[in-house]
Each structure stands twice: as structure tokens, then as C-alpha cells.
Amino acid sequence: MPPKRKLAALDDDGSSQASNTTIATVTPTTSATTTSTSSGPSSPPLSNTSTTSNNNNNNNNNNNNNNNNNNNNNNNNNTNNNNNNNDNNNNDDRCPIPMTSDSKQIYWQYQNSEFEWKDIKYNLLDSIEKIYQKTPKDANEQIFDDMVIIFSEMKMYNSKDNAKIKKSIKRIFRQPVWSWEKGRGDFRAFKPDISLKVESSFLKGLSKASINAERYINFSSFEQARFDDDTKTRRVRRNHIDVTEYYNPYWYFLHSVTQTTTPKITTKSWKEFEDSHDDINKAYKNLIEKGENTQIKISDDETICFLTMTLIKKGSDSVPIKVDNGPALPLKKSYSQLSEQEKKDMITKMLSGQSSNDTKKKKDDSDDESSLSKKKQKTDNNSGNYLPGELDVLKKDKPMKYILRPTRHLSGVSQADAHFRIAESQFYRLLSTGNAMKVTKVEYICNPTLTKKFNAKMEEFKSKKYEHSDPVFGFHGTAAKNIIPICTNNFSVPGGGSGVKHATDSGWYGKGIYFSEFTDYSIGYIKDCTKILLCKVLLGNAYKCSTLIHGKPCVTGYTSHLSPDEKELVIFHPDQILPVYIVHYQNGASAGTAVSGLNVVANSAYGNPSLDLFNQANLMASSNILYGKTISLLGTLSTVQYNIQNLITKHGGSFHSHASNVNGCTHLVTTLSDYSNLGLKVQNASLNSVPIVKEDWIYKTIISNKLKKVTSFSFNAPPKSKSKTEVLKPIPLEQLEYDDEDDDEDEDEDDSKKKKPPCKYGDKCYRKSAEHFKEFSHSFLID
């Protein structure tokens, strides 16, 4: 018989030690290696200093003399750690750390030198994150303790510094990784869900956490043990790895060269790995999504350790490494299957709206007219210059749109892919160096009325032989509520009877509609969303301003104005504008692009789907759909809670603001991480049978104007399987991405549609009451 299992005294998640905080508390390091030997302290050593490669705190637990292979490296790293700890006397290992809805921790760093980034004090992170979420483009100086931050510049300086030397700052994301020692010095990571579970228990102050039915982790000794035999142990480590998304991620190692001079001079530089980026990215992504291997061998003598972010070389000290944005991919790489002339022809045709029917073969005269018409329509719909159904849309009056997503593979010349890549390349083309914004999706607008007017104006300009009779692409940043009306009815010129005014000034270079070919310039005018309009613009005969001409009309004899630096294009007639794309993007460190054909986490695939839903719900007219609902909010949601509270009251509901109890609440809206942490408010809601739902329940209820079932938005609801793949087709401008036919069921279903229990009398039922037939089903009746 197997030995009787000894039950280790696991702490109860509902104990008084459990924290009700909505934000995490973690060890403050970028790579955040928190480790301990069996004889080590219960709380691991801390450090707040991290190099760009995130490696200064790599091996705190490897002072064991049995680690023969890496003793030299560990001793060196521990020396660094001891030095770094001197800088962190003002940090607490239990400071609150803000989190995203998918349990990633948010940190802020400042650049201390060319090769070193330091974490900002942990007691300031929550305050910084709240201000950033509320006003991410704020140009005002925000003061946090002795630190002054300008978010619009992503810069900071110390208030005690008279010179006010500004340093760059950045926002990064980290994910906890717990690992166990398989062999001497060989650590294997647990699966992400297990790491999150263990991390949650650790942050609550519990002494132990179960891994599965056979094993648990003892936090006091940082060991993994068996329930039935606690003498069989393995060391465990706690790390936090950088999961910030990078555009075209490249890997670098710190290269040092010491010159043979007196005195000796050592120069450092970041040097990229040669021909290894794809392999390293694949291994690192596998660690983030699946766990297991924490290292990758790139040569016979070199191994990369992701937990410590170091390059381990045989016979020498370990070297720091980092991952960062690689070189921007040029447009030609997006069209690797096309020649230069083909690319040029494609873009020229798309800008001019020409048809590709010139290459069609003539049909035999014997074909009857109807057959010829059908064949032509089929050919048009598959034309290289049109999306499926686009020609039909152009023949009608209603504007429509297509949802375009990035793809990995090119199958011939896909027009959808070409549209996406043109919008994407235009977005990146004049984006400032070092900006980490990413395009996540593109909406292609097809408006027949505006297209006809634009083409007519273009022909007019060409007949007059204006210098700029061909269109250029221009960006326009505006509030989310304006985007759909603009795509429907076009822009309104400020002044006159339009009722439209300039948002920021009187019109420095004329009272017109402003565009810019520089992405950053236009994004500065966006406050409440992460999407921007990309339009075709006809300049015609452009007048270049030499100075400010506040609010003046277009100069006689000209059709547009240019600012002195030509960064601003001013248009005075809407027919010279055609809205073509709505480009969705992500800001800074949170950016990440999902590519079809790659295994990318769905939550980060298209930016923040919940924020998109909020913006859509925020555009809806006031209603009473939430009347009688008292909703409590918990955690860091897609937008600040103040905005969601206003949305709830706008649609007839009320909100509950108590920090812990749920008395009087009808719904508790929270995040997955807060739900998993089982804080006091979540526990009270469960005890009082208050539904705990995702924030999407609010937004979809408002958008559809139908109360949605809470079961479809609970955290225990099974994922909805899609029976069909996404089909590229035109949809109305107002329609959301998700298919209304596959949407969640409404809460108030017709009673006649509910399944009724069978009558106990079966076919011999003698009852004649209508109420009886409504309550029970009968085989001889069609319910």
C-alpha cells in the first residue's frame, strides 16, 4: 500500500493575512530574481537598480558551495547586488504595484546612463500610473515626491536638481515566473497559470502554496516538497521577467573592450546577436506562454539565461543582455513578393482609385449579355484593387467598412493585406525615433458619396494642372465621438454656419481642417482613444505660410495652406478630403501586434478590446438600460473608474463606492487578477450571491440596449468557441467587431423559449389547464 499522505498545513486563502488590495506587491527588480536556499531568509534580498538588460539581481540564492559550475558568476553578481542595495533604502518589498487586467505588473523606469535603467521608487508607482491613465499626453509637470514627470515628453527630473536635467522614462510590464531546480543549477519554470497561483499566495503572506495534488511550495525555505514525504525537496526561485511588447524585437549583449593604454580605458557598447533573433524570440515567448525551459543554448560555449537576463560563457564571467526594438522594417519588406515597379503601380492605383480591369480578356461575342455580366461581376469582386463586395458598396450610397488585421503569410497579392500594410507603413514612416507605438488593426472606409466627390475634385485639379493634383496621405487626430460622423459625412470646415470650432487655437495657418504627414504631430490632439484617421488629401495649389495668420480664410488663388515647416496641411473644402483608414494603435511599452499565424496571447492581440468597447459604449445616447442596477467597481479596469461611473449613471444605473462591503449591490465588476486574489470584496460578493462579472458586461449591455446575461461574463464561464472563421466582408460603420449573431444571450429571454420539465403523466396527461401546459412539456404538443 502507498504510504499514508501527511497533510501539510496549508494556509487558508480566507485567513486574516489575505490582502484586499487591488494591486500587487512584488520584489522590486526588473528581472526581479527573488531566490532563497533552504537555509536562507524568509524574505529575499531586494534591489531597485537594474541595467537595461535587467540583470543586476540575477543569482541571489546561488551562494551554495555545491554550485561548482557558476560560482564565479554568482559571486560577481552578488557583489553587484550588495552594491545596488545601498540605493534602495527607501523601498519596501511590499509596496503596491499596479497591475493590468491580465495580471501583468506595471513598472516605471528612468534612464540613469546609456547602459542602465533604474526602477522608479515603488511607493510612487501607483500614483504615477493613475495620473498616466487619466492624462497620458499631459504636457504639464506632475510632481511625485522629489520627482517631476512630463508625460507628453516621457521625461523626468529631480526637483532638487537646480539644473533640471531631464532623463527619459518608460513604462514596462513584468510577469512572475516561479521555477524549480531540476538539476544542479538547472531551473525549469512552472506553467504560467501555476506561477500566477503561487505568486498570489506569496503576495497574500501565506506560508505555503499547493502546486498540485502531490507537491507544495514552502515560502519560508523556498523549497518544493511532497505532501507524503516532506524530506524530498527541491529549491525554487521567484523571478519577474519583462513581458513588454517590442516592435521587431532584437537581442543585444553588453560588449566591453579594454584598451592597452595607461591608464586602461574600457569602452562599452550594445552588440546584437548575429542570426539568432528568431530562435531567441521563440524560446523567450515559449517561456512566457508555456514555462519550462528558462535557457537557450546559442553556441557550444554560450547559453542565454532568461531569468537573469545574462549570457553565460564557458570560462568567463556572465554578460548582461537585453531585448529592445530592432530596426524598423522598410516598406519593401512588407511586399517581399512584389518587384519595385509592382509596388509603385499598386500604390499609384490605390491612390487614384483606378480599376485593374484593363488587363481583362475580352469575352467571346457568342456569350449572352447576362452571362457576361455575371462573369464581370465575379471578376470585379476578385479584382486586385477591390476587396470582396467593395464594388457593390460603391454602387450604393451607404458607407461601409472592413476590419483588417495583420497577417504573417502572403498568398499572392492580397488586397486586404495591401491596405493594412499601406496604412501601417504610413503610420511608421515619419514616426519619431524611439517611439514604441504599434499598429494593431486597421478599418478601411468605403464611402461611395465621398469617393465620388473626391474623385471629381481630383479631376478638376488635374485639368487646372495644379502642382499637387495627386493626393497625399494625412493624419487627423480627434476625439473618439467624432470619428464615425467624419467617416459618414466628411469634415466640417470651422466657422460659418457649421458650428465647428478649432479645438486648441483660432487656426494658426488659416481657419480650415488640419492634417499632418507626421504621426506624432496628429496623435498629440487625441485625448480619449488610441485610434487616428488617415485620409487622402488634395493640396492642389498650396500656399506656404511664412508666419501665423490666425483664423484667416484661404488665400485667393490657392486651394490649401502649408505651415512654414510643412508639418501642417490646411484644407478649406471637404471635397479635397477622403477618409480612408482608421488606424488603431497602442502606446509605448504596452504595445503589441497580434499576427495571424503566430501563437500570440489573445488578450494582448489587438490592444485593449475592453477599452474599445468602452469607447463605443461612451458614444451611445443616454438610456435607462441599467435602471435598478447598483454596480460596484474593483481593480484597474480598461479606463479610470471615474469614467465608468459616469457611463453607468448616464444609462440609468448607480454605483456603489464602498471599499470592502457589497451591501445593496446588484453586480460587482472587477478584473481577473482581483477575482483570483479573492480579496475581501470578492469574498463578500460570493457570500451574498452578488454576480461578479467582467467590465464588458456593462459595455455590451449599453451598446446592444439589451441586458446581457451575467453568466456569459463571469470569470468561470467557458470560452466561447467560434464555429466559423472570420470572413472579410463590408459592415456598417457603426457596427462593432464582434458578430451580433454570435453575441451573448439577453438576460430577459421569452419564457416560452426556456426548456420546460416533462409532465409526469406523459401521453396520458388529462390536465386541461393552460398554466399546466406552460409549466410542463408534452410529447404531443410543440412547445
mmCIF file of N, CA and C in Angstrom, residues 555-604:
data_model
loop_
_atom_site.group_PDB
_atom_site.id
_atom_site.type_symbol
_atom_site.label_atom_id
_atom_site.label_comp_id
_atom_site.label_asym_id
_atom_site.label_seq_id
_atom_site.Cartn_x
_atom_site.Cartn_y
_atom_site.Cartn_z
ATOM 1 N N VAL A 555 -6.082 81.840 -48.890
ATOM 2 C CA VAL A 555 -5.548 82.931 -49.702
ATOM 3 C C VAL A 555 -6.097 82.820 -51.125
ATOM 4 N N THR A 556 -6.518 83.932 -51.676
ATOM 5 C CA THR A 556 -7.117 83.943 -53.017
ATOM 6 C C THR A 556 -6.139 83.366 -54.053
ATOM 7 N N GLY A 557 -6.653 82.472 -54.881
ATOM 8 C CA GLY A 557 -5.836 81.850 -55.912
ATOM 9 C C GLY A 557 -5.194 80.538 -55.480
ATOM 10 N N TYR A 558 -5.410 80.178 -54.207
ATOM 11 C CA TYR A 558 -4.842 78.926 -53.686
ATOM 12 C C TYR A 558 -5.967 78.030 -53.165
ATOM 13 N N THR A 559 -5.649 76.763 -52.999
ATOM 14 C CA THR A 559 -6.653 75.794 -52.542
ATOM 15 C C THR A 559 -6.310 75.174 -51.192
ATOM 16 N N SER A 560 -5.131 75.455 -50.651
ATOM 17 C CA SER A 560 -4.726 74.909 -49.348
ATOM 18 C C SER A 560 -3.574 75.738 -48.802
ATOM 19 N N HIS A 561 -3.283 75.529 -47.516
ATOM 20 C CA HIS A 561 -2.154 76.203 -46.872
ATOM 21 C C HIS A 561 -1.178 75.165 -46.309
ATOM 22 N N LEU A 562 0.091 75.535 -46.220
ATOM 23 C CA LEU A 562 1.113 74.728 -45.554
ATOM 24 C C LEU A 562 1.744 75.579 -44.458
ATOM 25 N N SER A 563 2.058 74.965 -43.327
ATOM 26 C CA SER A 563 2.776 75.683 -42.276
ATOM 27 C C SER A 563 4.211 75.919 -42.743
ATOM 28 N N PRO A 564 4.957 76.836 -42.108
ATOM 29 C CA PRO A 564 6.328 77.114 -42.558
ATOM 30 C C PRO A 564 7.219 75.881 -42.614
ATOM 31 N N ASP A 565 7.047 74.936 -41.658
ATOM 32 C CA ASP A 565 7.853 73.711 -41.674
ATOM 33 C C ASP A 565 7.182 72.589 -42.458
ATOM 34 N N GLU A 566 5.995 72.879 -43.041
ATOM 35 C CA GLU A 566 5.213 71.935 -43.854
ATOM 36 C C GLU A 566 4.767 70.709 -43.069
ATOM 37 N N LYS A 567 4.745 70.817 -41.757
ATOM 38 C CA LYS A 567 4.230 69.707 -40.950
ATOM 39 C C LYS A 567 2.712 69.731 -40.859
ATOM 40 N N GLU A 568 2.112 70.897 -41.142
ATOM 41 C CA GLU A 568 0.670 71.022 -41.070
ATOM 42 C C GLU A 568 0.110 71.351 -42.448
ATOM 43 N N LEU A 569 -0.919 70.590 -42.835
ATOM 44 C CA LEU A 569 -1.615 70.801 -44.098
ATOM 45 C C LEU A 569 -3.010 71.325 -43.767
ATOM 46 N N VAL A 570 -3.386 72.440 -44.345
ATOM 47 C CA VAL A 570 -4.677 73.064 -44.024
ATOM 48 C C VAL A 570 -5.566 73.024 -45.262
ATOM 49 N N ILE A 571 -6.723 72.380 -45.115
ATOM 50 C CA ILE A 571 -7.675 72.218 -46.222
ATOM 51 C C ILE A 571 -8.932 73.020 -45.906
ATOM 52 N N PHE A 572 -9.489 73.662 -46.939
ATOM 53 C CA PHE A 572 -10.627 74.558 -46.729
ATOM 54 C C PHE A 572 -11.914 74.052 -47.375
ATOM 55 N N HIS A 573 -11.851 72.938 -48.093
ATOM 56 C CA HIS A 573 -13.061 72.394 -48.717
ATOM 57 C C HIS A 573 -13.093 70.886 -48.473
ATOM 58 N N PRO A 574 -14.202 70.358 -47.931
ATOM 59 C CA PRO A 574 -14.250 68.928 -47.585
ATOM 60 C C PRO A 574 -14.109 67.992 -48.779
ATOM 61 N N ASP A 575 -14.444 68.473 -49.989
ATOM 62 C CA ASP A 575 -14.309 67.595 -51.153
ATOM 63 C C ASP A 575 -12.853 67.267 -51.463
ATOM 64 N N GLN A 576 -11.920 68.005 -50.845
ATOM 65 C CA GLN A 576 -10.495 67.709 -51.019
ATOM 66 C C GLN A 576 -10.001 66.663 -50.023
ATOM 67 N N ILE A 577 -10.927 66.074 -49.273
ATOM 68 C CA ILE A 577 -10.578 65.109 -48.224
ATOM 69 C C ILE A 577 -11.385 63.834 -48.425
ATOM 70 N N LEU A 578 -10.724 62.703 -48.287
ATOM 71 C CA LEU A 578 -11.408 61.409 -48.317
ATOM 72 C C LEU A 578 -10.900 60.563 -47.152
ATOM 73 N N PRO A 579 -11.719 60.367 -46.108
ATOM 74 C CA PRO A 579 -11.316 59.459 -45.018
ATOM 75 C C PRO A 579 -11.183 58.032 -45.554
ATOM 76 N N VAL A 580 -10.012 57.437 -45.355
ATOM 77 C CA VAL A 580 -9.745 56.114 -45.926
ATOM 78 C C VAL A 580 -9.522 55.057 -44.851
ATOM 79 N N TYR A 581 -8.761 55.390 -43.824
ATOM 80 C CA TYR A 581 -8.417 54.392 -42.814
ATOM 81 C C TYR A 581 -8.634 54.950 -41.408
ATOM 82 N N ILE A 582 -9.073 54.081 -40.516
ATOM 83 C CA ILE A 582 -8.998 54.340 -39.076
ATOM 84 C C ILE A 582 -7.917 53.398 -38.542
ATOM 85 N N VAL A 583 -6.809 53.967 -38.116
ATOM 86 C CA VAL A 583 -5.663 53.167 -37.675
ATOM 87 C C VAL A 583 -5.698 53.046 -36.157
ATOM 88 N N HIS A 584 -5.787 51.822 -35.669
ATOM 89 C CA HIS A 584 -5.759 51.560 -34.226
ATOM 90 C C HIS A 584 -4.320 51.245 -33.819
ATOM 91 N N TYR A 585 -3.904 51.810 -32.708
ATOM 92 C CA TYR A 585 -2.519 51.626 -32.276
ATOM 93 C C TYR A 585 -2.475 51.468 -30.765
ATOM 94 N N GLN A 586 -1.286 51.104 -30.291
ATOM 95 C CA GLN A 586 -1.042 51.016 -28.859
ATOM 96 C C GLN A 586 0.103 51.930 -28.493
ATOM 97 N N ASN A 587 0.023 52.460 -27.275
ATOM 98 C CA ASN A 587 1.037 53.387 -26.815
ATOM 99 C C ASN A 587 2.195 52.668 -26.146
ATOM 100 N N GLY A 588 3.400 53.120 -26.405
ATOM 101 C CA GLY A 588 4.587 52.799 -25.616
ATOM 102 C C GLY A 588 4.761 51.341 -25.306
ATOM 103 N N ALA A 589 5.122 51.051 -24.006
ATOM 104 C CA ALA A 589 5.547 49.711 -23.598
ATOM 105 C C ALA A 589 4.436 48.695 -23.661
ATOM 106 N N SER A 590 3.171 49.162 -23.664
ATOM 107 C CA SER A 590 2.079 48.205 -23.699
ATOM 108 C C SER A 590 1.781 47.700 -25.087
ATOM 109 N N ALA A 591 2.501 48.221 -26.063
ATOM 110 C CA ALA A 591 2.186 47.923 -27.431
ATOM 111 C C ALA A 591 2.529 46.512 -27.800
ATOM 112 N N GLY A 592 1.705 45.908 -28.636
ATOM 113 C CA GLY A 592 1.970 44.578 -29.163
ATOM 114 C C GLY A 592 1.036 44.264 -30.287
ATOM 115 N N THR A 593 1.514 43.675 -31.335
ATOM 116 C CA THR A 593 0.686 43.399 -32.507
ATOM 117 C C THR A 593 0.447 41.911 -32.624
ATOM 118 N N ALA A 594 -0.811 41.525 -32.765
ATOM 119 C CA ALA A 594 -1.121 40.131 -32.973
ATOM 120 C C ALA A 594 -1.074 39.832 -34.454
ATOM 121 N N VAL A 595 -0.429 38.777 -34.800
ATOM 122 C CA VAL A 595 -0.290 38.415 -36.196
ATOM 123 C C VAL A 595 -0.933 37.063 -36.429
ATOM 124 N N SER A 596 -1.838 36.988 -37.378
ATOM 125 C CA SER A 596 -2.471 35.733 -37.715
ATOM 126 C C SER A 596 -1.420 34.752 -38.220
ATOM 127 N N GLY A 597 -1.399 33.583 -37.610
ATOM 128 C CA GLY A 597 -0.397 32.590 -37.965
ATOM 129 C C GLY A 597 0.660 32.434 -36.904
ATOM 130 N N LEU A 598 0.667 33.361 -35.920
ATOM 131 C CA LEU A 598 1.590 33.258 -34.794
ATOM 132 C C LEU A 598 0.779 32.987 -33.543
ATOM 133 N N ASN A 599 1.372 32.249 -32.590
ATOM 134 C CA ASN A 599 0.687 31.919 -31.347
ATOM 135 C C ASN A 599 0.836 33.067 -30.366
ATOM 136 N N VAL A 600 -0.072 34.056 -30.444
ATOM 137 C CA VAL A 600 0.004 35.239 -29.612
ATOM 138 C C VAL A 600 -1.126 35.199 -28.601
ATOM 139 N N VAL A 601 -0.850 35.622 -27.364
ATOM 140 C CA VAL A 601 -1.875 35.638 -26.336
ATOM 141 C C VAL A 601 -3.031 36.514 -26.785
ATOM 142 N N ALA A 602 -4.233 35.972 -26.690
ATOM 143 C CA ALA A 602 -5.387 36.673 -27.239
ATOM 144 C C ALA A 602 -5.639 37.997 -26.554
ATOM 145 N N ASN A 603 -5.338 38.088 -25.252
ATOM 146 C CA ASN A 603 -5.651 39.313 -24.531
ATOM 147 C C ASN A 603 -4.836 40.490 -25.017
ATOM 148 N N SER A 604 -3.621 40.226 -25.529
ATOM 149 C CA SER A 604 -2.787 41.322 -25.998
ATOM 150 C C SER A 604 -2.818 41.462 -27.512
#
